[in-house]
Amino acid sequence: MKQTADDFELVEAFRAGDEKAFEDLVRRYQHQVANIIYLTLGSREEVEDLSQEVFIRVYKSLARFEFDASLYSWIYRIAVNLCIDEIRRRKIRKVIPLEFFTERKLEEQKRSKDKVTAADALLAKEKQQVIVDALQKLSPNHRTVILLREYEDLSYGEIAKTLRISPQSVKSRIFRAREELRKLLKGYFKERS
């Protein structure tokens, strides 16, 4: 996601004491933050509380924000770090169930077809579940880069800045994640070809 002049203006207005500018930033990014939390933790119940915590951290740190990365990448990193802290706190390993990543793709497919039969819908739902199951088997690092690349549509450079890793590490993780997914899904798609 590219840095916008609006982001710069809102940050500067907030730094100058305009609280409404912060409210505008929250409105601009609250949906993406909620998506990140839901996709990472898989719990709709935690979205509101953790979203609020993300924006509290943004509020406290915005005075120190430097525009060397996009504001969205910076907020995304805060959200991901908060989710990682929550995962560690609960000592769970299940990260990023991507149900609505695949649901979004299903909706796009439905809109692109003139007529979807009941059988098509059933097969699409089955395919969605198989993909979700496969994604949940990926390591957290691999799920995260797939989420950033495929769902958030970030470039390799933006992913590197967001995760604070090298672009080469991003490429490597994406390659390994795709290979792992290919292996996990090979049997399912082979049966249906």
mmCIF file of C-alpha atoms in Angstrom, residues 7-151:
data_model
loop_
_atom_site.group_PDB
_atom_site.id
_atom_site.type_symbol
_atom_site.label_atom_id
_atom_site.label_comp_id
_atom_site.label_asym_id
_atom_site.label_seq_id
_atom_site.Cartn_x
_atom_site.Cartn_y
_atom_site.Cartn_z
ATOM 1 C CA ASP A 7 -1.651 10.122 5.639
ATOM 2 C CA PHE A 8 1.164 12.642 5.900
ATOM 3 C CA GLU A 9 -1.284 15.525 6.395
ATOM 4 C CA LEU A 10 -3.248 13.628 9.051
ATOM 5 C CA VAL A 11 -0.106 12.680 10.980
ATOM 6 C CA GLU A 12 1.150 16.258 10.858
ATOM 7 C CA ALA A 13 -2.265 17.602 11.953
ATOM 8 C CA PHE A 14 -2.315 15.143 14.865
ATOM 9 C CA ARG A 15 1.190 16.191 15.881
ATOM 10 C CA ALA A 16 -0.028 19.781 15.848
ATOM 11 C CA GLY A 17 -2.765 18.870 18.342
ATOM 12 C CA ASP A 18 -5.728 18.031 16.085
ATOM 13 C CA GLU A 19 -7.411 15.021 17.754
ATOM 14 C CA LYS A 20 -9.890 14.736 14.868
ATOM 15 C CA ALA A 21 -6.963 13.876 12.587
ATOM 16 C CA PHE A 22 -6.310 10.786 14.711
ATOM 17 C CA GLU A 23 -9.993 9.814 14.515
ATOM 18 C CA ASP A 24 -9.720 10.093 10.727
ATOM 19 C CA LEU A 25 -6.684 7.785 10.748
ATOM 20 C CA VAL A 26 -8.576 5.258 12.861
ATOM 21 C CA ARG A 27 -11.522 5.353 10.451
ATOM 22 C CA ARG A 28 -9.189 4.969 7.480
ATOM 23 C CA TYR A 29 -7.383 1.893 8.861
ATOM 24 C CA GLN A 30 -9.770 0.251 11.339
ATOM 25 C CA HIS A 31 -11.150 -2.242 8.810
ATOM 26 C CA GLN A 32 -7.668 -3.400 7.754
ATOM 27 C CA VAL A 33 -6.570 -3.722 11.392
ATOM 28 C CA ALA A 34 -9.680 -5.763 12.219
ATOM 29 C CA ASN A 35 -8.951 -8.020 9.228
ATOM 30 C CA ILE A 36 -5.352 -8.532 10.338
ATOM 31 C CA ILE A 37 -6.429 -9.512 13.844
ATOM 32 C CA TYR A 38 -9.154 -11.836 12.629
ATOM 33 C CA LEU A 39 -6.935 -13.472 10.022
ATOM 34 C CA THR A 40 -4.117 -13.913 12.508
ATOM 35 C CA LEU A 41 -6.039 -15.138 15.532
ATOM 36 C CA GLY A 42 -9.199 -16.510 13.919
ATOM 37 C CA SER A 43 -11.412 -15.087 16.631
ATOM 38 C CA ARG A 44 -14.047 -12.472 15.951
ATOM 39 C CA GLU A 45 -14.459 -11.943 19.720
ATOM 40 C CA GLU A 46 -10.944 -10.565 20.073
ATOM 41 C CA VAL A 47 -11.095 -8.163 17.135
ATOM 42 C CA GLU A 48 -12.653 -5.215 18.960
ATOM 43 C CA ASP A 49 -10.411 -5.358 22.047
ATOM 44 C CA LEU A 50 -7.198 -5.889 20.117
ATOM 45 C CA SER A 51 -8.089 -3.274 17.487
ATOM 46 C CA GLN A 52 -8.513 -0.790 20.294
ATOM 47 C CA GLU A 53 -5.132 -1.789 21.729
ATOM 48 C CA VAL A 54 -3.489 -1.370 18.298
ATOM 49 C CA PHE A 55 -4.806 2.176 17.995
ATOM 50 C CA ILE A 56 -3.799 2.993 21.574
ATOM 51 C CA ARG A 57 -0.250 1.985 20.643
ATOM 52 C CA VAL A 58 -0.470 3.994 17.411
ATOM 53 C CA TYR A 59 -1.689 7.018 19.381
ATOM 54 C CA LYS A 60 1.159 6.774 21.868
ATOM 55 C CA SER A 61 3.812 6.291 19.174
ATOM 56 C CA LEU A 62 2.589 8.513 16.347
ATOM 57 C CA ALA A 63 4.735 11.433 17.456
ATOM 58 C CA ARG A 64 7.816 9.277 16.758
ATOM 59 C CA PHE A 65 6.605 7.884 13.416
ATOM 60 C CA GLU A 66 8.994 8.573 10.554
ATOM 61 C CA PHE A 67 7.823 8.363 6.976
ATOM 62 C CA ASP A 68 10.510 5.883 5.913
ATOM 63 C CA ALA A 69 7.729 3.301 5.463
ATOM 64 C CA SER A 70 4.072 3.745 4.681
ATOM 65 C CA LEU A 71 1.807 4.529 7.593
ATOM 66 C CA TYR A 72 -0.203 1.414 6.770
ATOM 67 C CA SER A 73 2.917 -0.810 6.965
ATOM 68 C CA TRP A 74 3.770 0.716 10.320
ATOM 69 C CA ILE A 75 0.240 0.172 11.682
ATOM 70 C CA TYR A 76 0.240 -3.335 10.207
ATOM 71 C CA ARG A 77 3.488 -4.152 12.018
ATOM 72 C CA ILE A 78 1.996 -2.917 15.317
ATOM 73 C CA ALA A 79 -1.091 -5.092 14.757
ATOM 74 C CA VAL A 80 0.941 -8.189 13.837
ATOM 75 C CA ASN A 81 3.265 -7.717 16.819
ATOM 76 C CA LEU A 82 0.283 -7.375 19.139
ATOM 77 C CA CYS A 83 -1.200 -10.574 17.702
ATOM 78 C CA ILE A 84 2.106 -12.391 18.142
ATOM 79 C CA ASP A 85 2.211 -11.218 21.767
ATOM 80 C CA GLU A 86 -1.325 -12.543 22.225
ATOM 81 C CA ILE A 87 -0.399 -15.888 20.662
ATOM 82 C CA ARG A 88 2.610 -16.189 22.945
ATOM 83 C CA ARG A 89 0.516 -15.206 25.914
ATOM 84 C CA ARG A 90 -1.966 -17.954 25.175
ATOM 85 C CA LYS A 91 0.768 -20.313 23.945
ATOM 86 C CA ILE A 92 -1.202 -21.326 20.920
ATOM 87 C CA ARG A 93 0.209 -22.413 17.586
ATOM 88 C CA LYS A 94 -2.863 -21.944 15.405
ATOM 89 C CA VAL A 95 -2.327 -18.737 13.455
ATOM 90 C CA ILE A 96 -4.069 -17.029 10.510
ATOM 91 C CA PRO A 97 -7.056 -19.147 9.578
ATOM 92 C CA LEU A 98 -7.758 -17.475 6.271
ATOM 93 C CA GLU A 99 -11.457 -18.206 5.889
ATOM 94 C CA PHE A 100 -12.337 -14.851 4.527
ATOM 95 C CA PHE A 101 -9.311 -14.772 2.271
ATOM 96 C CA THR A 102 -10.851 -17.685 0.427
ATOM 97 C CA GLU A 103 -14.399 -16.374 0.913
ATOM 98 C CA ARG A 104 -13.387 -13.195 -0.884
ATOM 99 C CA LYS A 105 -12.051 -15.253 -3.779
ATOM 100 C CA LEU A 106 -15.302 -17.244 -3.840
ATOM 101 C CA GLU A 107 -17.352 -14.053 -3.989
ATOM 102 C CA GLU A 108 -15.232 -12.800 -6.879
ATOM 103 C CA GLN A 109 -15.760 -16.081 -8.702
ATOM 104 C CA LYS A 110 -19.512 -15.949 -8.096
ATOM 105 C CA ARG A 111 -19.730 -12.425 -9.475
ATOM 106 C CA SER A 112 -17.691 -13.355 -12.541
ATOM 107 C CA LYS A 113 -20.040 -16.185 -13.501
ATOM 108 C CA ASP A 114 -23.451 -15.466 -14.963
ATOM 109 C CA LYS A 115 -25.032 -18.434 -13.288
ATOM 110 C CA VAL A 116 -23.736 -20.537 -10.433
ATOM 111 C CA THR A 117 -25.358 -23.922 -10.051
ATOM 112 C CA ALA A 118 -25.868 -25.621 -6.685
ATOM 113 C CA ALA A 119 -23.144 -28.124 -7.605
ATOM 114 C CA ASP A 120 -20.719 -25.292 -8.429
ATOM 115 C CA ALA A 121 -21.419 -23.645 -5.087
ATOM 116 C CA LEU A 122 -20.926 -26.928 -3.221
ATOM 117 C CA LEU A 123 -17.619 -27.621 -4.985
ATOM 118 C CA ALA A 124 -16.452 -24.063 -4.336
ATOM 119 C CA LYS A 125 -17.292 -24.407 -0.626
ATOM 120 C CA GLU A 126 -15.395 -27.724 -0.467
ATOM 121 C CA LYS A 127 -12.405 -26.170 -2.251
ATOM 122 C CA GLN A 128 -12.475 -23.237 0.170
ATOM 123 C CA GLN A 129 -12.332 -25.563 3.180
ATOM 124 C CA VAL A 130 -9.478 -27.599 1.690
ATOM 125 C CA ILE A 131 -7.477 -24.403 1.095
ATOM 126 C CA VAL A 132 -8.190 -23.087 4.607
ATOM 127 C CA ASP A 133 -7.086 -26.416 6.104
ATOM 128 C CA ALA A 134 -3.875 -26.333 4.058
ATOM 129 C CA LEU A 135 -3.125 -22.720 5.037
ATOM 130 C CA GLN A 136 -3.553 -23.575 8.713
ATOM 131 C CA LYS A 137 -0.840 -26.234 8.372
ATOM 132 C CA LEU A 138 1.741 -23.649 7.262
ATOM 133 C CA SER A 139 4.188 -22.236 9.787
ATOM 134 C CA PRO A 140 3.252 -18.802 11.175
ATOM 135 C CA ASN A 141 6.059 -17.146 9.167
ATOM 136 C CA HIS A 142 4.839 -18.701 5.935
ATOM 137 C CA ARG A 143 1.191 -17.845 6.623
ATOM 138 C CA THR A 144 2.116 -14.264 7.363
ATOM 139 C CA VAL A 145 3.985 -13.697 4.095
ATOM 140 C CA ILE A 146 1.210 -15.382 2.078
ATOM 141 C CA LEU A 147 -1.334 -13.157 3.812
ATOM 142 C CA LEU A 148 0.671 -10.012 3.083
ATOM 143 C CA ARG A 149 1.361 -10.951 -0.532
ATOM 144 C CA GLU A 150 -1.898 -12.557 -1.612
ATOM 145 C CA TYR A 151 -4.480 -10.903 0.631
#
